[in-house]
């Protein structure tokens, strides 16, 4: 088990983590949270080297992907950097990458009733006005769970707030900050139910954010 105590705050600067081989040649991972090897709950940064592929596999409780760079592919299509995908519980595929890619991947974390298949190209989707100077790009929601990209303008200070159902962040560009530290591009943060912070940025910053999805006790 790795980082499976959801009552604990976790911060991982993934740029500093080593790549670990997967069962598929040319596919490497940086595990962030995992229940057990090759099954169950897992959050990872995954890298496909050019020409690599992963054997067909099923997603009993879904798969969530954000393409960070390159082009990710499976039998349903080709997905360039900036694509957000959700494959619902019971789905399966045989992924590959001709030119190589890097992904944020979350496995086995859906509610069984969350059956939507989602494909969002964040390069062309609309930014909506958020609180203060923030811009928000909604990606998915189901009951209490909300997923979005958030763009922070330089020198933005957000109000202190608590996270009902927790919060998970991946810093896509710039540097996200709060009273606990500074988090450069590639940092993954997970904060528990009812945790609180007072975030800000000095430079324009874009983060992927998921809230309301972690255990309440």
Tab-separated table of C-alpha atoms in Angstrom, residues 2-4 9-18 30-34 43-45 104 168-171 182-191:
chain	number	residue	atom	x	y	z
A	2	UNK	CA	1.151	3.522	-0.808
A	3	UNK	CA	-0.481	6.736	0.491
A	4	UNK	CA	-3.798	5.018	1.173
A	9	UNK	CA	-2.118	15.232	3.550
A	10	UNK	CA	0.231	14.075	0.775
A	11	UNK	CA	2.551	16.184	-1.403
A	12	UNK	CA	4.716	14.601	-4.124
A	13	UNK	CA	6.923	16.587	-6.491
A	14	UNK	CA	6.763	14.099	-9.321
A	15	UNK	CA	9.694	15.632	-11.236
A	16	UNK	CA	11.929	14.365	-8.424
A	17	UNK	CA	10.522	10.802	-8.445
A	18	UNK	CA	12.164	7.928	-10.391
A	30	UNK	CA	5.618	7.089	-10.943
A	31	UNK	CA	3.197	5.693	-8.318
A	32	UNK	CA	1.502	8.342	-6.173
A	33	UNK	CA	-1.115	6.249	-4.334
A	34	UNK	CA	-1.819	2.536	-4.686
A	43	UNK	CA	-2.999	7.136	-8.947
A	44	UNK	CA	0.153	7.435	-11.078
A	45	UNK	CA	2.043	9.482	-13.605
A	104	UNK	CA	-1.899	11.420	-15.064
A	168	UNK	CA	-6.669	16.687	-5.046
A	169	UNK	CA	-4.460	18.941	-7.209
A	170	UNK	CA	-1.956	18.377	-10.009
A	171	UNK	CA	0.037	21.475	-10.969
A	182	UNK	CA	5.195	26.109	-2.737
A	183	UNK	CA	4.375	23.509	-5.386
A	184	UNK	CA	5.997	23.698	-8.837
A	185	UNK	CA	4.774	22.172	-12.092
A	186	UNK	CA	4.310	18.422	-11.733
A	187	UNK	CA	3.418	18.489	-8.023
A	188	UNK	CA	0.565	16.254	-6.838
A	189	UNK	CA	-1.272	17.207	-3.631
A	190	UNK	CA	-4.041	15.383	-1.798
A	191	UNK	CA	-5.726	17.055	1.190
